[in-house]
mmCIF file of C-alpha atoms in Angstrom:
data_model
loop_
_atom_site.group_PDB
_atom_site.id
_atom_site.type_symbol
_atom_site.label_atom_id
_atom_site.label_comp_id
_atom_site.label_asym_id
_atom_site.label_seq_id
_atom_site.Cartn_x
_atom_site.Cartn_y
_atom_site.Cartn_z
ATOM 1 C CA UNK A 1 -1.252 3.441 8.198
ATOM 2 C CA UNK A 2 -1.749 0.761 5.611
ATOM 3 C CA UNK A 3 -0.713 -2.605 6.277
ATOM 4 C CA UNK A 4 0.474 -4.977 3.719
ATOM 5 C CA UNK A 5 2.655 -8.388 3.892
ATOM 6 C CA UNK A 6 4.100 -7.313 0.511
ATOM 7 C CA UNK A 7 5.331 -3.744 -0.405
ATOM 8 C CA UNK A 8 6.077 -2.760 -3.920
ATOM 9 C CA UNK A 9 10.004 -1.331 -4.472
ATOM 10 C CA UNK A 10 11.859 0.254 -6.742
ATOM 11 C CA UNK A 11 15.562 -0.828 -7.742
ATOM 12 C CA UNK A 12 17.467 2.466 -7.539
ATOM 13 C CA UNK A 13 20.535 0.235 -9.024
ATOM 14 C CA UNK A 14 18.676 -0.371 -12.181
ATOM 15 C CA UNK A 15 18.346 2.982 -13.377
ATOM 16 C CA UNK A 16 19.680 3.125 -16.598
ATOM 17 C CA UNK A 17 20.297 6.385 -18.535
ATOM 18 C CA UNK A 18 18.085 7.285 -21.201
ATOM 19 C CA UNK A 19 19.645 10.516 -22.218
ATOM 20 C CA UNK A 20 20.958 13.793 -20.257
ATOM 21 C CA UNK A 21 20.705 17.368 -20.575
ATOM 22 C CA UNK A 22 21.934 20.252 -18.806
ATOM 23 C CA UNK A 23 19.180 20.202 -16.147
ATOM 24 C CA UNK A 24 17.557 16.921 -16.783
ATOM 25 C CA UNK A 25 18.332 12.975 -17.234
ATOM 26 C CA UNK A 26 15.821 10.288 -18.465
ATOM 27 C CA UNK A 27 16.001 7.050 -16.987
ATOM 28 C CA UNK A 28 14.347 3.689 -17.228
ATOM 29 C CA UNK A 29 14.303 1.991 -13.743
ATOM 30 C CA UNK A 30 12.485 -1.219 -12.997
ATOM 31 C CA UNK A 31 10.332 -2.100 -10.027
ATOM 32 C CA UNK A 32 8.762 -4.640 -7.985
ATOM 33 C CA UNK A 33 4.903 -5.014 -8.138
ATOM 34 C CA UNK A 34 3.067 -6.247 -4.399
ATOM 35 C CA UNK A 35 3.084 -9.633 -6.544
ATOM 36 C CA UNK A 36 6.784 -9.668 -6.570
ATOM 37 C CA UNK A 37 6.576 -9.078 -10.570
ATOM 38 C CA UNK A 38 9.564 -7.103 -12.334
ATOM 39 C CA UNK A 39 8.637 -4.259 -14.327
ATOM 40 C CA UNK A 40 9.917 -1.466 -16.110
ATOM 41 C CA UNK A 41 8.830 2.822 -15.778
ATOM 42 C CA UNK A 42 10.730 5.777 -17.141
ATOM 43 C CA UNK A 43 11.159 8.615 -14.947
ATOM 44 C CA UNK A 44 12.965 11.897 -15.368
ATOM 45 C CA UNK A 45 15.594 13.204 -12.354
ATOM 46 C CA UNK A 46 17.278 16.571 -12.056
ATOM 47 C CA UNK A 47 20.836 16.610 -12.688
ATOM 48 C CA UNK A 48 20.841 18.595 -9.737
ATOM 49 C CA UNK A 49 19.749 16.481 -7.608
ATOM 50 C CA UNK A 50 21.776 16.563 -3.983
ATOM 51 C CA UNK A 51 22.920 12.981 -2.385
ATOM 52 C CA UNK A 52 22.003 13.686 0.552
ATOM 53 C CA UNK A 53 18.219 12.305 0.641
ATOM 54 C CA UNK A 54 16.821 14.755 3.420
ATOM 55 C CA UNK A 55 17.848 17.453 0.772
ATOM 56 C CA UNK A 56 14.797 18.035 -1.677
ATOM 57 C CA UNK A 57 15.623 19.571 -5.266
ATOM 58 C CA UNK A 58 13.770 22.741 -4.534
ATOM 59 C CA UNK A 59 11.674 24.724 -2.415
ATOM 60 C CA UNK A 60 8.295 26.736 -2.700
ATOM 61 C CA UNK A 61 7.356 29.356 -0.553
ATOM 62 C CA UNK A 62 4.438 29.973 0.896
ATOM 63 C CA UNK A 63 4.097 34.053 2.679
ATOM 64 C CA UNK A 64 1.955 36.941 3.125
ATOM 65 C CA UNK A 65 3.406 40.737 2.449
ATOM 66 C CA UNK A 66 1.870 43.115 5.027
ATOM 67 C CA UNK A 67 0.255 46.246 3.619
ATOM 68 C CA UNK A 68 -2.015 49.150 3.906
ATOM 69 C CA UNK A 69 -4.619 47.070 2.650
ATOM 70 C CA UNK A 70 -3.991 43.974 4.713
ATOM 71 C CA UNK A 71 -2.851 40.898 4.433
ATOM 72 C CA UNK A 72 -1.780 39.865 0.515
ATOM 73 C CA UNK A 73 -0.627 36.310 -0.515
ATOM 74 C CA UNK A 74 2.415 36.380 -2.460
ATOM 75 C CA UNK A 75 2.487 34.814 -5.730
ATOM 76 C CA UNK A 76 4.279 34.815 -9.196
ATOM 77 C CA UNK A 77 3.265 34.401 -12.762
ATOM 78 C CA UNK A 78 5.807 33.615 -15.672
ATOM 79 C CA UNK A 79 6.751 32.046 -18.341
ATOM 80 C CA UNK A 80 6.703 28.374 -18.222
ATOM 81 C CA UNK A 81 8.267 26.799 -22.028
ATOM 82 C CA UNK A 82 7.148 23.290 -21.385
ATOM 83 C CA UNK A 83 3.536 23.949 -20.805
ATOM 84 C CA UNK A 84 3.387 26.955 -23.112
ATOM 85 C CA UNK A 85 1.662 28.990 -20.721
ATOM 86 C CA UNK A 86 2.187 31.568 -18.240
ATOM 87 C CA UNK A 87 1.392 30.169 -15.183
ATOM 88 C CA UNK A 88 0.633 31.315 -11.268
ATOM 89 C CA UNK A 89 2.384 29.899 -8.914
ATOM 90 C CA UNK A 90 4.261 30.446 -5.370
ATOM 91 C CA UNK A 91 7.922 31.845 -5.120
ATOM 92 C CA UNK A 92 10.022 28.779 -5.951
ATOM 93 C CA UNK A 93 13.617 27.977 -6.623
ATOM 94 C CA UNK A 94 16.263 24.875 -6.996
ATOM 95 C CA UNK A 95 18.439 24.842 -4.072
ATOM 96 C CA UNK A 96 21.971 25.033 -4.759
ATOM 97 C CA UNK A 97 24.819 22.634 -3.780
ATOM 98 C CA UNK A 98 25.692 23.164 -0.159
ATOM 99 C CA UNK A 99 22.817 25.532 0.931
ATOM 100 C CA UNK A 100 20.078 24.637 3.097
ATOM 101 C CA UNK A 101 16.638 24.918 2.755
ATOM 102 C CA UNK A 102 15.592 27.849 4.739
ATOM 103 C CA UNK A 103 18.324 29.963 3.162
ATOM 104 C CA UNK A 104 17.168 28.552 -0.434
ATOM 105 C CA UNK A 105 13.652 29.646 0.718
ATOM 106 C CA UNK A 106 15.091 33.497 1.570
ATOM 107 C CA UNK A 107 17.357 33.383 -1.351
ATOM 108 C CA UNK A 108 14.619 32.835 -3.752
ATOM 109 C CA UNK A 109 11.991 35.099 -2.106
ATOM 110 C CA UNK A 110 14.739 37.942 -2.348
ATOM 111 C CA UNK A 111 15.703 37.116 -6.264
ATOM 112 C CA UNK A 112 12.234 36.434 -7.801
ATOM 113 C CA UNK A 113 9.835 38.974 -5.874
ATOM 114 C CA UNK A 114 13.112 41.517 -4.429
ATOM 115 C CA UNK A 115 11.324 40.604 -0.377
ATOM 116 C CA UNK A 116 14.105 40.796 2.271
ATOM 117 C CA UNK A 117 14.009 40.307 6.450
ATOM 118 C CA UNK A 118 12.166 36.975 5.958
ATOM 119 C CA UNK A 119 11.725 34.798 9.345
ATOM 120 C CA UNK A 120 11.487 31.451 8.527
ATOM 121 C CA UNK A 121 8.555 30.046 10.219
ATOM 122 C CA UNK A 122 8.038 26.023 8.879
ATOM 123 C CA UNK A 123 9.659 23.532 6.692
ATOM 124 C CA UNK A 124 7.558 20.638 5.586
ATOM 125 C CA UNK A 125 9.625 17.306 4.423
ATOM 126 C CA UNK A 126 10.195 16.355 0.851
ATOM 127 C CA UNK A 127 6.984 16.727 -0.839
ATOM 128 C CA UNK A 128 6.303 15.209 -4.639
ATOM 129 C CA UNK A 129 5.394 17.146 -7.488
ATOM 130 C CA UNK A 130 4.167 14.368 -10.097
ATOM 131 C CA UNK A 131 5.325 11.128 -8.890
ATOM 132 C CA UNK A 132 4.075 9.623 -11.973
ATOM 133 C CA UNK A 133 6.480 11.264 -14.269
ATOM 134 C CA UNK A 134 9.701 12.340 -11.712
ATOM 135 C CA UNK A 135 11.862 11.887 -8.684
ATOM 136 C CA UNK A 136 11.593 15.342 -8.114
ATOM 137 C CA UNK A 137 10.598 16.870 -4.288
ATOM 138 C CA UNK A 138 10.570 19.995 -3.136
ATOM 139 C CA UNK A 139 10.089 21.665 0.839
ATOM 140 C CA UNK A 140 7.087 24.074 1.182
ATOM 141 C CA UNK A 141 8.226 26.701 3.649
ATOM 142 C CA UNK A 142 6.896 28.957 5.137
ATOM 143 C CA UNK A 143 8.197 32.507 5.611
ATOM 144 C CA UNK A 144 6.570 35.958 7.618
ATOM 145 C CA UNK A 145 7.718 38.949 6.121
ATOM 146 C CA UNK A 146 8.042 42.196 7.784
ATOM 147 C CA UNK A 147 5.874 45.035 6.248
ATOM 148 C CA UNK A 148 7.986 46.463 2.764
ATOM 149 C CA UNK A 149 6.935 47.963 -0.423
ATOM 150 C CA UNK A 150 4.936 45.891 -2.493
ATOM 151 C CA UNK A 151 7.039 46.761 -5.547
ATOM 152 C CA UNK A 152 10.595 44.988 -4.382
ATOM 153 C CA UNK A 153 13.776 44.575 -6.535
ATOM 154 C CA UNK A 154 13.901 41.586 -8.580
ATOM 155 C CA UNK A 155 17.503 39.866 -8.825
ATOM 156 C CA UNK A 156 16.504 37.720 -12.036
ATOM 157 C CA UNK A 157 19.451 35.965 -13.957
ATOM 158 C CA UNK A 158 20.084 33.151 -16.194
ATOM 159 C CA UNK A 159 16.690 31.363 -17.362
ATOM 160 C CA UNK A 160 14.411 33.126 -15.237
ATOM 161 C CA UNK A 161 15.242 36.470 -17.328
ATOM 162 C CA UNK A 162 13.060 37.027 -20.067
ATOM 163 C CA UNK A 163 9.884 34.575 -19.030
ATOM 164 C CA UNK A 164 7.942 38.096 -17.681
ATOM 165 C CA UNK A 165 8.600 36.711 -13.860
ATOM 166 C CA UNK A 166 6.314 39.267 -12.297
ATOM 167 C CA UNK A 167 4.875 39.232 -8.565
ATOM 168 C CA UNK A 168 1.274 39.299 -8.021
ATOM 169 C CA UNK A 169 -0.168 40.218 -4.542
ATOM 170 C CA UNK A 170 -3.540 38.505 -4.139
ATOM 171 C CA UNK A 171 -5.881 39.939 -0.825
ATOM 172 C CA UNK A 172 -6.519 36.758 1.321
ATOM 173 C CA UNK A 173 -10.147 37.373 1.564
ATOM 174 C CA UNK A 174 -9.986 37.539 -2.276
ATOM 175 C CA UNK A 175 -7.922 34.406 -3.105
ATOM 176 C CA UNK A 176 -10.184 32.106 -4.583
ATOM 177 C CA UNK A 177 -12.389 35.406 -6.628
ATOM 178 C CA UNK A 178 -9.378 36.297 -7.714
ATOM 179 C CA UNK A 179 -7.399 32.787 -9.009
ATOM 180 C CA UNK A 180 -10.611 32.288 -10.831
ATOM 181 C CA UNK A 181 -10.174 35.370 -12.771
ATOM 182 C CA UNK A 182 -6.271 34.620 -13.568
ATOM 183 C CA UNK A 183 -7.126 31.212 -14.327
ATOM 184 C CA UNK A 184 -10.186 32.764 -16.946
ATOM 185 C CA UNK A 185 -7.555 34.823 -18.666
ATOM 186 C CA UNK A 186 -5.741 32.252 -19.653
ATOM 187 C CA UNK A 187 -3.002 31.610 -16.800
ATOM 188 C CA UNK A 188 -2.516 28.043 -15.316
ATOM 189 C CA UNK A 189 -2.760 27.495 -11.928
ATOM 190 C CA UNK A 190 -0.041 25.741 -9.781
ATOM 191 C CA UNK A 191 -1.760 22.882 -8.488
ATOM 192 C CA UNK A 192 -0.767 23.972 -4.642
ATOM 193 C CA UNK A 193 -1.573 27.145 -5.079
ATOM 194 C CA UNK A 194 -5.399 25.937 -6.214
ATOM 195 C CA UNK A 195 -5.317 23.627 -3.249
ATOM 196 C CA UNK A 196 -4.434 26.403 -0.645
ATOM 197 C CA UNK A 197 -7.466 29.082 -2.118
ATOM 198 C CA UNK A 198 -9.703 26.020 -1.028
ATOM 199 C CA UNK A 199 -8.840 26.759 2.012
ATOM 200 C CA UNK A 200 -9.960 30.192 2.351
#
């Protein structure tokens, strides 16, 4: 651990509202440097967000799908509007009010890539996505899934319809071969997703 008589802090009672949509608000917060100087950063939080902070806005999913030809990864590509790109990432979804995580984690894994009779099998804590720009955290969990067709029913609604959410089954043996291929044809790559094929 790092040691240090002075920490650096954020004023959560500062924040002070930018402008809202339906999914997102920008704030302006200000902070304490180590030096004990005030200063000011903008941020951008989910309206979404839950209260509870042990509750993380969303969760990815990390799994393999059992088939004849071993072991695949399970991955999506879609549509991503900010980026203007279609991108590959893992299964991933907001968790709604009241749910918890590993149920978010099945949830999603049933709606975006139609996978059911998931066994939960770890939940990591609130991990950040780009703590630069956002509050956002999500839980990476992950799930073993019993042997199924590859091809599964998709339960797509509201703003995933229409992005081309698709499932793509990537051999494990094959991971980093093959992100370097998706990645050459013009698909960006999910930072975690690139981190994991280092792995292999």
């Amino acid at each position: 651990l790092i040691a240090s008589s002075r920490m650096a802090s954020t004023d959560e009672s500062s924040a002070q509202v930018v402008g809202t949509t339906r999914w997102l608000r920008l704030e302006t917060i200000t902070y304490s440097t180590e030096d004990g100087v005030e200063k000011k950063w903008d941020r951008a939080v989910r309206t979404t967000k839950s209260r509870n902070p042990a509750i993380p806005d969303a969760v990815c999913i990390k799994t393999c799908l059992q088939t004849d030809d071993g072991d695949m990864i399970v991955l999506v590509r879609q549509f991503r509007p900010p980026i203007g790109k279609y991108t590959i990432e893992l299964p991933a979804g907001l968790i709604d009010e009241g749910e918890n995580i590993a149920d978010a984690a099945l949830r999603e894994l049933r709606e975006e890539c139609g996978y059911q009779g998931g066994v939960v099998k770890s939940v990591s804590p609130p991990l950040a996505m780009s703590p630069g720009l956002t509050d956002e955290n999500v839980a990476l969990v992950e799930v073993e899934l019993p042997k199924q067709p590859a091809k599964g029913k998709q339960e797509l609604e509201g703003d995933e319809e229409g992005r081309g959410l698709e499932v793509v089954l990537v051999k494990k043996e094959q991971f980093r071969e093959e992100l370097a291929k998706l990645a050459e044809a013009g698909n960006c790559i999910m930072m975690c997703v690139w981190g994991m094929a280092q792995a292999f």
